Structure formats: structure tokens, C-alpha cells
Amino acid sequence: MTGLKGALIGCGFFAINQMHGWNDVEGAEIVAICDRDPERLKLVGDQFGIERRYSNAEAMFADGGFDFVDIATTVQSHRALVEMAARNKVPAICQKPFAKTLSDAKAMVEACRAAGVALMVHENFRWQTPIQAVRKALDAGAIGTPFWGRFSFRSGYDVFSGQPYLAEGERFIIEDLGIHTLDIARYILGDVSSLTARTKRVNPRIKGEDVATILLDHENGATSVVDVSYATKLSKEPFPETLIELDGSEGTIRLTQGYGLEITNGKGTTVMDVSPKLLSWASRPWHNIQESVFAIEQHWVEQLKRGAEHSTSGADNLKTFALVEAAYDSAARGQTIDVRALL
Ligand code: NAD
Ligand code: 89Y
């Protein structure tokens, strides 16, 4: 592949993973970085040997010399930066959560569509090796037609030390983590027509909800439960594993803690180890997420070069983001929400 040149905006906590990922990706390299915090700019610039450094994104776009931009800032700046990329006709990757509101997200998709540039949301959890293994088993017909599912992420891991802003927002777990779990539910069982949610805050030191239970009606008739918690103290901490249960017409799939995939059908039961790779720069327990960062970046490059739609394009992600909005609305009003009416 001839190399694409990229620029990264936002040199914070998670951008380190994205920069390592770009080092491993075939067919792309990061040639410029931007952060309004000079310390983060220096730290990432020095660690990854990037000479072109900017404190202002407009100035970086004005200088140009890159084929895409990777936006790794927190949500507050996503709309302005994606629209800046569109104005400059530069394809963009935007971290999750895509936007502050669904109407912002729709405007961002429209800006990139009108500019004729690709837009992908860095919704990486569906790219995790164990999630891909579940999808592959389903596609191979291992359990026939799935009619029920559970997508569960229950943890007591301290995410606030690395990401202190997570303790400060009015919204927490659905917007930050549940967004991934909802995306996995869509990826595995298809789009959602309606949803009912309940939330709780257990940890008194944070502002938002840290527990959510969401019932999804999928368009194909399947029912699933997405349950997420950062208030669950277990004997063996599962962070950051998503556990999955699927019941189908011909059998069952269980993705169990420790990355085991158990498939039961007419042929009996098979158990496989679907652990993620520990990449050279990765560290446990984050390696599952870290490997998926590399995978989604490689996917970005391949689809961009082909001119093909990305798995988690902006347009696709509207359907995941709508589930986030619907879940907060349902929990606030105690009602079932018609998701299709939001799109
Ligand atoms: P962070 O606060 O550590 O880093 C954000 C950086 O962006 C900061 O250094 C800040 O100075 C910079 N910044 C903000 N606005 C800017 C602007 N307009 N111009 C230039 N620089 C700007 O945040 P983080 O923990 O790295 O999270 C970043 C994003 O990544 C969040 O949206 C978070 O939800 C997401 N995230 C995703 C995953 C995942 O698996 N996909 C995991 C963790 C975090
Ligand atoms: O920000 C979150 C994410 O996207 O994955 C895990 C996380 O870092 C903490 O919940």
C-alpha cells in the first residue's frame, strides 16, 4: 500500500493507544499532531518522534499536508473539529461518544456527506477479537437464528484515575461505556426498534449514573438485555471484557470471563480460547481494547483506499448514538422509547 499521511488532534490519555496503533498499521503514518495543552503535545511528540506540532487545529489544517485526521479529543470539541475537517475536505475519524446530542451527530454526518469526505467513528469494541469470534460463529450458522441475547459489562475497575472527567459529567456509564455495549448488541443482533432503560448511581463520589439495565427490541424480533455497571465488585475483576449470551433456534453461544467461547448445538459443545493478542506496546487488562484500536485503524486505511463505507461510519453510528439518547430518555421518563422515530 502507498502510505496515507494522517494528523491527530488530542494528545491525551487514550491517544497514546491510537499513536501506537498507527505505528503498527500498514499503509498510514501520523505526520502532525495537535493539542492545546503544551505538555501533552510535547509528551506525545517526543514519544512518537513527530516534528510537526500545533496548539491550534485551524493552523494545522491551514498548513495541510495530510490525507486524514484522527480526532482523539473528548466529546465537547467533536462537532467543531469534524466540521473543520469537512470544510477542509479532509476525511475524519472521530472518537466516541460521537457528539453531545443526536442532532449534533446528524449535523456532523451531513457536513461530511456534503463535503464528500469519509467519516468514521472510533467505535472500536466491535473490533475486539472475542466479539469478532461471536459474530463469526453466528455467521457460520452455529446456533441457527438467534432470538435472545445478553451483552454484559459489570466491573469495579477504577476508570476515574486515568479519565477523571468521567466522574464529573451529568451522564456517565451509558454515554462512556454502554455506548460500546449497545453498539455490540446492534452488531450482533441487528438494529433496534424500541428500548426501555433503568439507571442508578451507586458511587457517591461521581455525578452521573454508574449502573444501567437496558431492554432492546431488535427489528428482526430478537430481544436482548444490555447491562453495564462500574459499581460491581467481583472476586475476579473482568475489566474490560464484554460477556455475551446468545440463544438461537439451534443452540447457544456463551462468551465467558477469561475470553472463552462456548458453542452448544446439535453436534455437542465446543469451547475455544478467543483471547485478544497482547501487542508489543499493550498492557493487561487493556490489551483487549488496545488490539481493537489497531484493528479499527487498519480498517480505516483499507476502506479509505477502496473508497468503501466503514463498518462504524458516521451514518452507522447514528443508530448506536440514538440508543444512548433513547436510554437516557427512557430512564428519565420511565417509558419505552421508539428508537426509529429518533432517526
Ligand atoms: P483526555 O482529556 O485525556 O485527552 C483529550 C486531549 O484533547 C487533551 O490533551 C486536551 O488538551 C485535548 N483537546 C481537547 N480539545 C481540543 C481542541 N479543540 N484542540 C486541541 N486539543 C484539544 O481524554 P481521553 O481520556 O484521552 O479521551 C479522549 C476521547 O477518547 C474521549 O471521547 C473518550 O470517551 C475516548 N475514549 C475512547 C476509548 C475507546 O476504547 N474507544 C477509551 C478511552 C477513551
Ligand atoms: O472511556 C471508556 C471507553 O471507551 O472504554 C473504556 C473506558 O476507557 C472507561 O470506561
Tab-separated table of C-alpha atoms and ligand atoms in Angstrom:
chain	number	residue	atom	x	y	z
A	1	MET	CA	0.000	0.000	0.000
A	2	THR	CA	1.241	3.535	-0.670
A	3	GLY	CA	1.225	5.427	2.584
A	4	LEU	CA	-1.532	7.765	3.741
A	5	LYS	CA	-0.491	10.667	5.930
A	6	GLY	CA	-2.579	11.421	8.991
A	7	ALA	CA	-2.825	14.158	11.627
A	8	LEU	CA	-4.009	13.530	15.181
A	9	ILE	CA	-5.863	16.074	17.321
A	10	GLY	CA	-5.927	15.489	21.091
A	11	CYS	CA	-2.819	14.002	22.714
A	12	GLY	CA	-4.435	12.824	25.955
A	13	PHE	CA	-4.821	9.553	27.865
A	14	PHE	CA	-6.262	7.413	25.070
A	15	ALA	CA	-4.341	8.995	22.171
A	16	ILE	CA	-1.246	7.078	23.295
A	17	ASN	CA	-3.013	3.862	22.228
A	18	GLN	CA	-4.070	5.444	18.949
A	19	MET	CA	-0.496	6.573	18.217
A	20	HIS	CA	0.885	3.079	18.984
A	21	GLY	CA	-1.827	1.639	16.741
A	22	TRP	CA	-0.839	3.957	13.863
A	23	ASN	CA	2.793	2.810	14.219
A	24	ASP	CA	1.653	-0.785	13.572
A	25	VAL	CA	-0.900	-0.053	10.824
A	26	GLU	CA	0.151	-0.872	7.294
A	27	GLY	CA	-0.355	1.958	4.802
A	28	ALA	CA	-0.554	5.020	7.064
A	29	GLU	CA	1.549	7.180	9.357
A	30	ILE	CA	0.922	10.193	11.573
A	31	VAL	CA	2.838	13.256	10.361
A	32	ALA	CA	1.368	16.031	12.536
A	33	ILE	CA	-0.206	16.313	15.978
A	34	CYS	CA	-2.224	18.970	17.756
A	35	ASP	CA	-3.136	19.653	21.380
A	36	ARG	CA	-3.943	22.894	23.120
A	37	ASP	CA	-2.093	21.586	26.200
A	38	PRO	CA	1.652	22.132	25.539
A	39	GLU	CA	2.697	19.399	27.995
A	40	ARG	CA	0.620	16.721	26.246
A	41	LEU	CA	1.838	17.963	22.852
A	42	LYS	CA	5.467	17.615	23.925
A	43	LEU	CA	4.964	14.265	25.626
A	44	VAL	CA	3.307	12.630	22.602
A	45	GLY	CA	5.525	14.437	20.065
A	46	ASP	CA	8.687	13.275	21.833
A	47	GLN	CA	7.454	9.720	22.487
A	48	PHE	CA	6.440	9.130	18.866
A	49	GLY	CA	9.013	11.347	17.140
A	50	ILE	CA	6.520	13.735	15.487
A	51	GLU	CA	8.101	17.045	14.452
A	52	ARG	CA	5.021	18.928	13.225
A	53	ARG	CA	3.220	20.084	16.387
A	54	TYR	CA	0.297	22.519	16.689
A	55	SER	CA	-1.610	24.070	19.555
A	56	ASN	CA	-4.408	25.115	17.212
A	57	ALA	CA	-6.307	22.807	14.859
A	58	GLU	CA	-7.195	25.591	12.361
A	59	ALA	CA	-3.482	26.314	11.931
A	60	MET	CA	-2.752	22.637	11.336
A	61	PHE	CA	-5.469	22.371	8.660
A	62	ALA	CA	-4.205	25.602	7.055
A	63	ASP	CA	-0.723	24.074	6.697
A	64	GLY	CA	-2.244	20.812	5.369
A	65	GLY	CA	-0.054	18.015	4.045
A	66	PHE	CA	-2.161	15.135	5.415
A	67	ASP	CA	-4.811	12.808	3.934
A	68	PHE	CA	-6.946	12.276	7.043
A	69	VAL	CA	-7.423	13.485	10.594
A	70	ASP	CA	-7.857	11.366	13.729
A	71	ILE	CA	-9.838	13.286	16.367
A	72	ALA	CA	-8.970	11.918	19.825
A	73	THR	CA	-10.349	14.746	21.970
A	74	THR	CA	-13.237	14.448	24.433
A	75	VAL	CA	-16.791	14.990	23.198
A	76	GLN	CA	-17.075	18.774	23.731
A	77	SER	CA	-14.890	19.541	20.690
A	78	HIS	CA	-16.050	16.753	18.342
A	79	ARG	CA	-18.639	18.714	16.341
A	80	ALA	CA	-16.388	21.735	15.761
A	81	LEU	CA	-13.421	19.571	14.740
A	82	VAL	CA	-15.384	17.248	12.435
A	83	GLU	CA	-16.966	20.272	10.733
A	84	MET	CA	-13.489	21.820	10.419
A	85	ALA	CA	-12.281	18.639	8.704
A	86	ALA	CA	-15.288	18.743	6.350
A	87	ARG	CA	-14.617	22.415	5.470
A	88	ASN	CA	-11.028	21.462	4.643
A	89	LYS	CA	-12.184	18.388	2.658
A	90	VAL	CA	-10.200	16.059	4.905
A	91	PRO	CA	-11.617	12.578	5.779
A	92	ALA	CA	-12.048	12.225	9.551
A	93	ILE	CA	-12.099	9.651	12.314
A	94	CYS	CA	-13.885	10.851	15.446
A	95	GLN	CA	-13.623	9.225	18.890
A	96	LYS	CA	-16.749	8.093	20.717
A	97	PRO	CA	-19.019	9.446	22.082
A	98	PHE	CA	-19.550	10.867	18.616
A	99	ALA	CA	-21.324	14.019	19.822
A	100	LYS	CA	-23.064	15.661	22.741
A	101	THR	CA	-26.514	15.225	21.187
A	102	LEU	CA	-28.082	13.236	18.366
A	103	SER	CA	-28.853	16.444	16.468
A	104	ASP	CA	-25.150	17.419	16.606
A	105	ALA	CA	-24.247	13.920	15.379
A	106	LYS	CA	-26.696	14.222	12.454
A	107	ALA	CA	-25.210	17.623	11.530
A	108	MET	CA	-21.688	16.139	11.564
A	109	VAL	CA	-22.704	13.282	9.257
A	110	GLU	CA	-24.398	15.775	6.912
A	111	ALA	CA	-21.351	18.096	6.870
A	112	CYS	CA	-19.066	15.248	5.784
A	113	ARG	CA	-21.586	13.904	3.281
A	114	ALA	CA	-21.979	17.356	1.685
A	115	ALA	CA	-18.179	17.787	1.573
A	116	GLY	CA	-17.773	14.326	0.039
A	117	VAL	CA	-15.343	13.127	2.736
A	118	ALA	CA	-15.382	9.867	4.690
A	119	LEU	CA	-16.302	9.958	8.358
A	120	MET	CA	-15.732	7.033	10.734
A	121	VAL	CA	-16.486	6.925	14.454
A	122	HIS	CA	-13.731	5.275	16.514
A	123	GLU	CA	-16.254	2.718	17.851
A	124	ASN	CA	-13.659	0.026	18.392
A	125	PHE	CA	-15.323	-2.513	20.732
A	126	ARG	CA	-16.969	-4.441	17.859
A	127	TRP	CA	-13.412	-4.946	16.540
A	128	GLN	CA	-12.291	-6.839	19.655
A	129	THR	CA	-11.130	-10.380	18.852
A	130	PRO	CA	-13.733	-12.085	21.128
A	131	ILE	CA	-16.603	-10.017	19.664
A	132	GLN	CA	-15.449	-10.831	16.124
A	133	ALA	CA	-15.376	-14.531	17.123
A	134	VAL	CA	-19.017	-14.382	18.275
A	135	ARG	CA	-20.044	-12.706	15.038
A	136	LYS	CA	-18.170	-15.316	13.002
A	137	ALA	CA	-19.881	-18.188	14.843
A	138	LEU	CA	-23.295	-16.621	14.211
A	139	ASP	CA	-22.493	-16.017	10.528
A	140	ALA	CA	-21.441	-19.676	10.211
A	141	GLY	CA	-24.924	-20.653	11.428
A	142	ALA	CA	-23.608	-22.299	14.618
A	143	ILE	CA	-26.820	-21.637	16.583
A	144	GLY	CA	-29.394	-21.069	13.827
A	145	THR	CA	-31.466	-17.909	14.245
A	146	PRO	CA	-30.738	-16.021	17.466
A	147	PHE	CA	-33.867	-14.982	19.389
A	148	TRP	CA	-32.397	-13.693	22.671
A	149	GLY	CA	-29.182	-12.082	23.851
A	150	ARG	CA	-27.417	-10.557	26.825
A	151	PHE	CA	-24.497	-8.144	26.483
A	152	SER	CA	-22.994	-7.552	29.883
A	153	PHE	CA	-20.177	-5.370	31.209
A	154	ARG	CA	-20.034	-5.375	35.016
A	155	SER	CA	-16.898	-4.110	36.726
A	156	GLY	CA	-15.469	-2.349	39.754
A	157	TYR	CA	-12.354	-1.121	37.898
A	158	ASP	CA	-11.167	2.395	38.720
A	159	VAL	CA	-11.572	4.217	35.423
A	160	PHE	CA	-11.560	7.624	37.120
A	161	SER	CA	-7.818	7.759	37.845
A	162	GLY	CA	-6.931	7.668	34.114
A	163	GLN	CA	-10.013	9.587	32.964
A	164	PRO	CA	-11.006	11.989	35.787
A	165	TYR	CA	-13.605	13.748	33.600
A	166	LEU	CA	-15.731	10.580	33.774
A	167	ALA	CA	-16.599	11.417	37.391
A	168	GLU	CA	-17.683	14.953	36.520
A	169	GLY	CA	-20.363	14.682	33.830
A	170	GLU	CA	-24.133	14.562	34.421
A	171	ARG	CA	-24.033	11.448	32.218
A	172	PHE	CA	-21.559	8.639	32.795
A	173	ILE	CA	-21.810	4.943	32.060
A	174	ILE	CA	-24.265	4.830	29.159
A	175	GLU	CA	-22.527	7.668	27.310
A	176	ASP	CA	-18.988	6.431	28.060
A	177	LEU	CA	-19.094	2.626	28.137
A	178	GLY	CA	-22.670	1.499	27.479
A	179	ILE	CA	-22.339	3.147	24.069
A	180	HIS	CA	-19.879	0.364	23.163
A	181	THR	CA	-22.111	-2.359	24.619
A	182	LEU	CA	-25.129	-1.019	22.715
A	183	ASP	CA	-23.046	-0.972	19.534
A	184	ILE	CA	-22.051	-4.606	20.116
A	185	ALA	CA	-25.733	-5.525	20.603
A	186	ARG	CA	-26.539	-3.878	17.234
A	187	TYR	CA	-23.538	-5.518	15.578
A	188	ILE	CA	-24.553	-8.983	16.776
A	189	LEU	CA	-28.373	-8.900	16.739
A	190	GLY	CA	-29.132	-6.056	14.318
A	191	ASP	CA	-30.818	-2.667	14.558
A	192	VAL	CA	-33.173	-1.790	17.364
A	193	SER	CA	-36.774	-0.608	17.100
A	194	SER	CA	-37.529	0.242	20.747
A	195	LEU	CA	-35.837	0.293	24.130
A	196	THR	CA	-36.555	0.533	27.847
A	197	ALA	CA	-33.893	1.540	30.389
A	198	ARG	CA	-33.318	1.943	34.122
A	199	THR	CA	-30.278	3.663	35.658
A	200	LYS	CA	-28.715	4.154	39.096
A	201	ARG	CA	-25.827	5.965	40.689
A	202	VAL	CA	-24.161	3.790	43.351
A	203	ASN	CA	-20.773	5.542	43.753
A	204	PRO	CA	-21.439	8.750	45.734
A	205	ARG	CA	-18.195	10.372	44.511
A	206	ILE	CA	-19.333	10.713	40.911
A	207	LYS	CA	-22.052	12.839	39.298
A	208	GLY	CA	-23.577	10.553	36.677
A	209	GLU	CA	-25.143	7.085	36.622
A	210	ASP	CA	-22.802	4.107	37.060
A	211	VAL	CA	-25.350	1.311	36.537
A	212	ALA	CA	-27.753	0.810	33.629
A	213	THR	CA	-30.056	-2.001	32.524
A	214	ILE	CA	-31.493	-1.696	29.027
A	215	LEU	CA	-34.057	-3.933	27.296
A	216	LEU	CA	-33.818	-3.852	23.488
A	217	ASP	CA	-36.381	-4.928	20.881
A	218	HIS	CA	-34.433	-5.708	17.711
A	219	GLU	CA	-36.025	-5.165	14.301
A	220	ASN	CA	-35.661	-8.895	13.488
A	221	GLY	CA	-37.788	-9.837	16.501
A	222	ALA	CA	-34.928	-10.784	18.850
A	223	THR	CA	-34.901	-9.415	22.396
A	224	SER	CA	-31.747	-8.512	24.284
A	225	VAL	CA	-30.551	-7.064	27.553
A	226	VAL	CA	-27.602	-4.694	27.776
A	227	ASP	CA	-26.439	-4.393	31.382
A	228	VAL	CA	-23.482	-2.249	32.389
A	229	SER	CA	-22.039	-1.335	35.769
A	230	TYR	CA	-18.937	0.263	37.253
A	231	ALA	CA	-20.243	-0.448	40.763
A	232	THR	CA	-19.831	-4.228	40.703
A	233	LYS	CA	-17.047	-5.683	42.855
A	234	LEU	CA	-16.321	-9.273	41.856
A	235	SER	CA	-13.779	-11.828	43.132
A	236	LYS	CA	-12.074	-11.709	39.717
A	237	GLU	CA	-12.218	-8.274	38.043
A	238	PRO	CA	-13.401	-8.687	34.423
A	239	PHE	CA	-12.442	-5.226	33.061
A	240	PRO	CA	-12.667	-4.634	30.114
A	241	GLU	CA	-14.477	-7.771	28.986
A	242	THR	CA	-17.958	-7.743	27.472
A	243	LEU	CA	-19.673	-11.047	28.271
A	244	ILE	CA	-22.258	-12.343	25.828
A	245	GLU	CA	-25.081	-14.877	25.991
A	246	LEU	CA	-26.995	-15.772	22.840
A	247	ASP	CA	-29.812	-18.281	22.493
A	248	GLY	CA	-30.706	-19.410	18.979
A	249	SER	CA	-33.094	-21.827	17.292
A	250	GLU	CA	-30.316	-24.475	17.035
A	251	GLY	CA	-28.114	-23.793	20.059
A	252	THR	CA	-26.392	-21.300	22.318
A	253	ILE	CA	-23.242	-19.161	22.417
A	254	ARG	CA	-21.607	-18.014	25.635
A	255	LEU	CA	-18.643	-15.598	25.697
A	256	THR	CA	-17.377	-16.125	29.211
A	257	GLN	CA	-14.983	-14.281	31.510
A	258	GLY	CA	-11.380	-15.065	30.570
A	259	TYR	CA	-12.191	-14.970	26.835
A	260	GLY	CA	-13.767	-18.416	26.487
A	261	LEU	CA	-16.220	-19.036	23.642
A	262	GLU	CA	-18.625	-21.894	24.300
A	263	ILE	CA	-20.896	-23.070	21.489
A	264	THR	CA	-23.568	-25.686	22.081
A	265	ASN	CA	-25.654	-27.150	19.252
A	266	GLY	CA	-26.795	-30.479	17.820
A	267	LYS	CA	-23.153	-31.556	17.448
A	268	GLY	CA	-22.399	-31.065	21.145
A	269	THR	CA	-20.367	-28.360	22.900
A	270	THR	CA	-17.098	-26.795	21.754
A	271	VAL	CA	-15.000	-24.460	23.892
A	272	MET	CA	-12.438	-22.123	22.316
A	273	ASP	CA	-9.961	-19.596	23.651
A	274	VAL	CA	-10.679	-16.292	21.868
A	275	SER	CA	-8.215	-14.144	23.840
A	276	PRO	CA	-7.004	-10.951	22.212
A	277	LYS	CA	-3.337	-10.690	21.225
A	278	LEU	CA	-1.029	-8.871	23.610
A	279	LEU	CA	0.526	-6.398	21.138
A	280	SER	CA	4.144	-5.368	21.808
A	281	TRP	CA	3.099	-1.999	23.261
A	282	ALA	CA	-0.034	-3.210	25.065
A	283	SER	CA	-0.557	-3.939	28.742
A	284	ARG	CA	-3.091	-6.067	30.598
A	285	PRO	CA	-6.013	-5.689	31.169
A	286	TRP	CA	-6.272	-3.005	28.446
A	287	HIS	CA	-4.833	-5.259	25.706
A	288	ASN	CA	-8.322	-6.268	24.513
A	289	ILE	CA	-9.195	-2.625	23.832
A	290	GLN	CA	-5.704	-1.825	22.547
A	291	GLU	CA	-5.805	-4.573	19.922
A	292	SER	CA	-9.177	-3.275	18.704
A	293	VAL	CA	-7.691	0.216	18.277
A	294	PHE	CA	-5.126	-1.205	15.877
A	295	ALA	CA	-7.866	-3.219	14.085
A	296	ILE	CA	-10.191	-0.254	13.544
A	297	GLU	CA	-7.308	1.941	12.331
A	298	GLN	CA	-6.267	-0.732	9.805
A	299	HIS	CA	-9.911	-0.962	8.675
A	300	TRP	CA	-9.997	2.850	8.244
A	301	VAL	CA	-6.992	2.754	5.904
A	302	GLU	CA	-8.221	-0.200	3.859
A	303	GLN	CA	-11.737	1.181	3.299
A	304	LEU	CA	-10.467	4.702	2.627
A	305	LYS	CA	-8.159	3.388	-0.072
A	306	ARG	CA	-11.010	1.386	-1.620
A	307	GLY	CA	-13.450	4.269	-1.316
A	308	ALA	CA	-15.765	1.918	0.618
A	309	GLU	CA	-18.052	2.580	3.623
A	310	HIS	CA	-16.572	1.938	7.074
A	311	SER	CA	-18.195	-0.539	9.459
A	312	THR	CA	-18.681	2.242	12.010
A	313	SER	CA	-19.241	5.136	9.599
A	314	GLY	CA	-20.821	8.302	10.959
A	315	ALA	CA	-24.130	7.226	9.380
A	316	ASP	CA	-23.935	3.799	11.040
A	317	ASN	CA	-23.048	5.324	14.392
A	318	LEU	CA	-26.194	7.490	14.408
A	319	LYS	CA	-28.077	4.240	15.064
A	320	THR	CA	-25.875	3.472	18.076
A	321	PHE	CA	-25.951	7.048	19.329
A	322	ALA	CA	-29.765	7.054	19.096
A	323	LEU	CA	-29.762	4.138	21.571
A	324	VAL	CA	-27.765	6.242	24.037
A	325	GLU	CA	-30.213	9.137	23.755
A	326	ALA	CA	-33.177	6.767	23.975
A	327	ALA	CA	-31.754	5.043	27.073
A	328	TYR	CA	-31.378	8.338	28.979
A	329	ASP	CA	-34.840	9.433	27.863
A	330	SER	CA	-36.404	6.116	28.859
A	331	ALA	CA	-34.734	6.132	32.287
A	332	ALA	CA	-35.835	9.737	32.923
A	333	ARG	CA	-39.452	9.194	31.854
A	334	GLY	CA	-39.928	5.561	32.857
A	335	GLN	CA	-41.224	4.814	29.359
A	336	THR	CA	-40.363	2.678	26.354
A	337	ILE	CA	-38.836	4.753	23.561
A	338	ASP	CA	-39.476	4.293	19.832
A	339	VAL	CA	-35.886	4.394	18.517
A	340	ARG	CA	-36.843	4.588	14.835
A	341	ALA	CA	-38.670	7.864	15.494
A	342	LEU	CA	-35.359	9.441	16.563
A	343	LEU	CA	-33.540	8.676	13.305
B	1	NAD	P1	-8.081	13.409	27.662
B	1	NAD	O1	-8.788	14.529	28.337
B	1	NAD	O2	-7.011	12.682	28.402
B	1	NAD	O3	-7.414	13.929	26.312
B	1	NAD	C1	-8.036	14.828	25.441
B	1	NAD	C2	-6.959	15.767	24.910
B	1	NAD	O4	-7.535	16.579	23.908
B	1	NAD	C3	-6.407	16.707	25.972
B	1	NAD	O5	-4.989	16.619	25.994
B	1	NAD	C4	-6.899	18.096	25.543
B	1	NAD	O6	-5.979	19.130	25.843
B	1	NAD	C5	-7.056	17.893	24.044
B	1	NAD	N1	-8.046	18.792	23.409
B	1	NAD	C6	-9.344	18.957	23.732
B	1	NAD	N2	-9.948	19.797	22.887
B	1	NAD	C7	-9.011	20.187	21.997
B	1	NAD	C8	-9.027	21.036	20.864
B	1	NAD	N3	-10.137	21.678	20.474
B	1	NAD	N4	-7.888	21.211	20.167
B	1	NAD	C9	-6.754	20.565	20.535
B	1	NAD	N5	-6.677	19.742	21.598
B	1	NAD	C10	-7.792	19.547	22.319
B	1	NAD	O7	-9.211	12.412	27.156
B	1	NAD	P2	-9.055	10.850	26.831
B	1	NAD	O8	-9.279	10.083	28.073
B	1	NAD	O9	-7.846	10.629	26.020
B	1	NAD	O10	-10.365	10.635	25.942
B	1	NAD	C11	-10.467	11.164	24.653
B	1	NAD	C12	-11.656	10.514	23.960
B	1	NAD	O11	-11.374	9.125	23.825
B	1	NAD	C13	-12.961	10.601	24.758
B	1	NAD	O12	-14.018	10.936	23.884
B	1	NAD	C14	-13.149	9.209	25.354
B	1	NAD	O13	-14.502	8.841	25.512
B	1	NAD	C15	-12.485	8.375	24.293
B	1	NAD	N6	-12.007	7.063	24.764
B	1	NAD	C16	-12.248	6.030	23.948
B	1	NAD	C17	-11.858	4.754	24.318
B	1	NAD	C18	-12.156	3.633	23.384
B	1	NAD	O14	-11.913	2.472	23.684
B	1	NAD	N7	-12.685	3.928	22.205
B	1	NAD	C19	-11.221	4.538	25.546
B	1	NAD	C20	-10.949	5.658	26.345
B	1	NAD	C21	-11.353	6.928	25.937
B	2	89Y	O1	-13.815	5.637	28.117
B	2	89Y	C1	-14.091	4.256	28.132
B	2	89Y	C2	-14.031	3.514	26.890
B	2	89Y	O2	-14.366	3.942	25.821
B	2	89Y	O3	-13.592	2.240	27.128
B	2	89Y	C3	-13.321	2.036	28.499
B	2	89Y	C4	-13.194	3.441	29.067
B	2	89Y	O4	-11.844	3.835	28.976
B	2	89Y	C5	-13.640	3.600	30.504
B	2	89Y	O5	-14.980	3.281	30.639
